[in-house]
Amino acid sequence: TAPTTYRATLTEDCYPEDRDACVGPELTYLGMSGSGDVTGELVYANAGHNLPYKRTAEGVVELRATGMPLGLLPGMEYEEKQAILEEGASLMLYSDGLIEAHNPIGDMYGFPRLKQFIVDYQENQKEISLIDLVVDDLWRFTGDDWEQEDDVTIVLVERYAAQWDGD
């Protein structure tokens, strides 16, 4: 199902009978496709979630698609976008609990810090996953007495070079 259809269906299911239970869920839908060959094509839509970061050899970019949180308005349509995840590239999706985590003096971890961390990540650090390194950085930032305010969820999609054995 296309992301726009998927979103509209979820919104209609939530509105208006159980609106309070549905307003505010943030969601990024990510579809990956290929027809026999691996194309790296991504199809995505966004319903109020943080923008995913795509990391390539050229740098880090945000995958932008607009949309209101699920259930906010009936009949809401969501922008559907496409991108290519090139060989060697990665895509990070994350919850707001990561970027809204506070250190002892009240500063937020924030988008700029996360983006710079992804930019600085070196491919030769592959023995330690980017997720583990981000979580370690989060712990250093928040300190030992951090009281977690929200979930911290990180999903990393990596595209490796195709391996073809000739069969």
Tab-separated table of C-alpha atoms in Angstrom:
chain	number	residue	atom	x	y	z
A	1	THR	CA	0.000	0.000	0.000
A	2	ALA	CA	1.296	3.452	-0.831
A	3	PRO	CA	2.266	5.581	2.191
A	4	THR	CA	-0.359	8.232	1.475
A	5	THR	CA	-3.127	5.621	1.438
A	6	TYR	CA	-1.739	3.965	4.557
A	7	ARG	CA	-1.712	7.238	6.457
A	8	ALA	CA	-5.161	8.327	5.359
A	9	THR	CA	-6.573	4.971	6.448
A	10	LEU	CA	-4.975	5.244	9.891
A	11	THR	CA	-6.265	8.793	10.283
A	12	GLU	CA	-9.811	7.843	9.348
A	13	ASP	CA	-9.722	4.902	11.744
A	14	CYS	CA	-8.823	7.278	14.570
A	15	TYR	CA	-11.172	10.149	13.859
A	16	PRO	CA	-13.445	11.193	15.556
A	17	GLU	CA	-14.653	8.362	17.827
A	18	ASP	CA	-11.379	7.755	19.636
A	19	ARG	CA	-9.570	10.945	18.655
A	20	ASP	CA	-7.804	11.411	22.003
A	21	ALA	CA	-6.183	7.995	21.731
A	22	CYS	CA	-4.874	8.732	18.252
A	23	VAL	CA	-3.860	12.384	18.149
A	24	GLY	CA	-0.152	12.874	18.222
A	25	PRO	CA	1.265	9.538	17.113
A	26	GLU	CA	4.276	10.354	15.041
A	27	LEU	CA	5.116	8.012	12.260
A	28	THR	CA	7.483	7.758	9.357
A	29	TYR	CA	6.504	5.158	6.804
A	30	LEU	CA	9.384	3.697	4.861
A	31	GLY	CA	8.953	1.321	1.951
A	32	MET	CA	11.846	-0.264	0.124
A	33	SER	CA	11.357	-1.834	-3.258
A	34	GLY	CA	13.181	-3.576	-6.007
A	35	SER	CA	12.151	-5.830	-8.870
A	36	GLY	CA	14.618	-8.675	-8.964
A	37	ASP	CA	17.552	-6.297	-8.757
A	38	VAL	CA	18.352	-4.223	-5.711
A	39	THR	CA	17.685	-0.603	-6.602
A	40	GLY	CA	17.939	1.046	-3.207
A	41	GLU	CA	14.715	2.946	-3.896
A	42	LEU	CA	12.973	4.294	-0.807
A	43	VAL	CA	9.388	5.490	-0.669
A	44	TYR	CA	8.528	7.473	2.430
A	45	ALA	CA	5.946	9.707	4.045
A	46	ASN	CA	5.937	11.528	7.357
A	47	ALA	CA	3.176	12.133	9.893
A	48	GLY	CA	4.798	14.583	12.259
A	49	HIS	CA	7.915	12.565	13.028
A	50	ASN	CA	11.535	13.746	13.108
A	51	LEU	CA	13.124	13.868	9.678
A	52	PRO	CA	15.288	10.819	8.933
A	53	TYR	CA	18.972	11.438	8.210
A	54	LYS	CA	20.476	9.898	5.074
A	55	ARG	CA	24.269	9.524	5.206
A	56	THR	CA	26.261	9.157	1.991
A	57	ALA	CA	29.882	9.670	0.985
A	58	GLU	CA	28.906	13.268	0.107
A	59	GLY	CA	27.479	14.073	3.540
A	60	VAL	CA	24.274	13.933	5.578
A	61	VAL	CA	20.871	15.159	4.395
A	62	GLU	CA	17.385	15.153	5.896
A	63	LEU	CA	14.681	13.293	3.989
A	64	ARG	CA	11.851	15.817	3.987
A	65	ALA	CA	8.168	14.995	3.604
A	66	THR	CA	5.391	16.960	5.213
A	67	GLY	CA	2.392	15.759	7.167
A	68	MET	CA	0.411	16.441	10.317
A	69	PRO	CA	0.422	13.976	13.230
A	70	LEU	CA	-1.969	11.069	12.750
A	71	GLY	CA	-5.578	11.698	13.746
A	72	LEU	CA	-5.273	15.463	13.947
A	73	LEU	CA	-7.604	16.178	11.035
A	74	PRO	CA	-9.992	13.894	9.145
A	75	GLY	CA	-9.142	13.202	5.504
A	76	MET	CA	-5.557	14.366	5.896
A	77	GLU	CA	-3.320	13.434	2.987
A	78	TYR	CA	0.396	12.896	3.327
A	79	GLU	CA	3.138	13.808	0.924
A	80	GLU	CA	4.897	10.794	-0.533
A	81	LYS	CA	8.525	11.121	-1.591
A	82	GLN	CA	11.139	8.877	-3.119
A	83	ALA	CA	14.873	8.671	-2.638
A	84	ILE	CA	17.681	6.285	-3.478
A	85	LEU	CA	19.813	4.697	-0.778
A	86	GLU	CA	23.090	4.255	-2.632
A	87	GLU	CA	25.532	1.446	-1.916
A	88	GLY	CA	27.439	2.345	1.238
A	89	ALA	CA	24.768	4.810	2.382
A	90	SER	CA	22.694	4.582	5.539
A	91	LEU	CA	19.440	5.991	6.824
A	92	MET	CA	18.777	6.796	10.486
A	93	LEU	CA	15.262	7.075	11.890
A	94	TYR	CA	14.920	8.088	15.535
A	95	SER	CA	12.342	9.096	18.118
A	96	ASP	CA	12.098	12.514	19.732
A	97	GLY	CA	13.250	11.002	23.019
A	98	LEU	CA	16.772	11.073	21.604
A	99	ILE	CA	16.920	14.679	20.478
A	100	GLU	CA	14.843	16.006	23.406
A	101	ALA	CA	16.967	14.344	26.119
A	102	HIS	CA	18.378	16.908	28.555
A	103	ASN	CA	21.756	17.159	30.243
A	104	PRO	CA	22.087	18.189	33.924
A	105	ILE	CA	22.003	21.923	33.086
A	106	GLY	CA	18.873	21.597	30.912
A	107	ASP	CA	20.363	21.656	27.401
A	108	MET	CA	18.727	19.353	24.852
A	109	TYR	CA	20.735	16.793	22.892
A	110	GLY	CA	19.193	18.322	19.775
A	111	PHE	CA	19.174	17.927	16.017
A	112	PRO	CA	22.489	19.736	15.346
A	113	ARG	CA	24.418	17.458	17.720
A	114	LEU	CA	22.900	14.295	16.242
A	115	LYS	CA	23.497	15.427	12.653
A	116	GLN	CA	27.118	16.369	13.388
A	117	PHE	CA	27.652	13.027	15.113
A	118	ILE	CA	26.423	11.228	11.979
A	119	VAL	CA	28.635	13.432	9.766
A	120	ASP	CA	31.680	12.638	11.914
A	121	TYR	CA	31.061	8.884	11.999
A	122	GLN	CA	33.832	7.162	10.097
A	123	GLU	CA	33.344	4.039	8.042
A	124	ASN	CA	36.383	2.459	9.726
A	125	GLN	CA	34.397	2.469	12.981
A	126	LYS	CA	32.188	-0.329	11.628
A	127	GLU	CA	33.252	-2.657	14.450
A	128	ILE	CA	31.033	-0.480	16.643
A	129	SER	CA	27.622	0.310	15.207
A	130	LEU	CA	26.526	3.889	14.693
A	131	ILE	CA	23.556	3.204	16.965
A	132	ASP	CA	25.837	2.108	19.819
A	133	LEU	CA	28.036	5.169	19.334
A	134	VAL	CA	25.024	7.529	19.383
A	135	VAL	CA	23.653	5.877	22.531
A	136	ASP	CA	27.086	6.147	24.192
A	137	ASP	CA	27.226	9.835	23.240
A	138	LEU	CA	23.719	10.327	24.644
A	139	TRP	CA	24.783	8.791	27.987
A	140	ARG	CA	27.860	11.014	28.134
A	141	PHE	CA	25.699	14.060	27.344
A	142	THR	CA	22.927	13.336	29.863
A	143	GLY	CA	25.140	12.122	32.708
A	144	ASP	CA	24.744	9.326	35.235
A	145	ASP	CA	21.694	10.806	36.965
A	146	TRP	CA	19.621	11.216	33.795
A	147	GLU	CA	15.915	10.600	34.228
A	148	GLN	CA	14.637	9.400	30.887
A	149	GLU	CA	11.639	11.504	29.850
A	150	ASP	CA	10.642	9.646	26.677
A	151	ASP	CA	11.495	6.549	24.674
A	152	VAL	CA	14.770	6.543	22.775
A	153	THR	CA	14.357	4.546	19.596
A	154	ILE	CA	16.881	4.408	16.772
A	155	VAL	CA	16.591	2.437	13.538
A	156	LEU	CA	19.517	2.290	11.135
A	157	VAL	CA	19.098	1.032	7.564
A	158	GLU	CA	22.366	0.391	5.742
A	159	ARG	CA	22.837	-0.554	2.104
A	160	TYR	CA	25.802	-2.756	1.365
A	161	ALA	CA	27.385	-3.481	-2.006
A	162	ALA	CA	25.460	-6.147	-3.897
A	163	GLN	CA	26.942	-9.618	-3.726
A	164	TRP	CA	26.253	-11.630	-6.853
A	165	ASP	CA	27.594	-15.115	-7.348
A	166	GLY	CA	26.541	-15.474	-11.006
A	167	ASP	CA	23.569	-17.833	-10.444
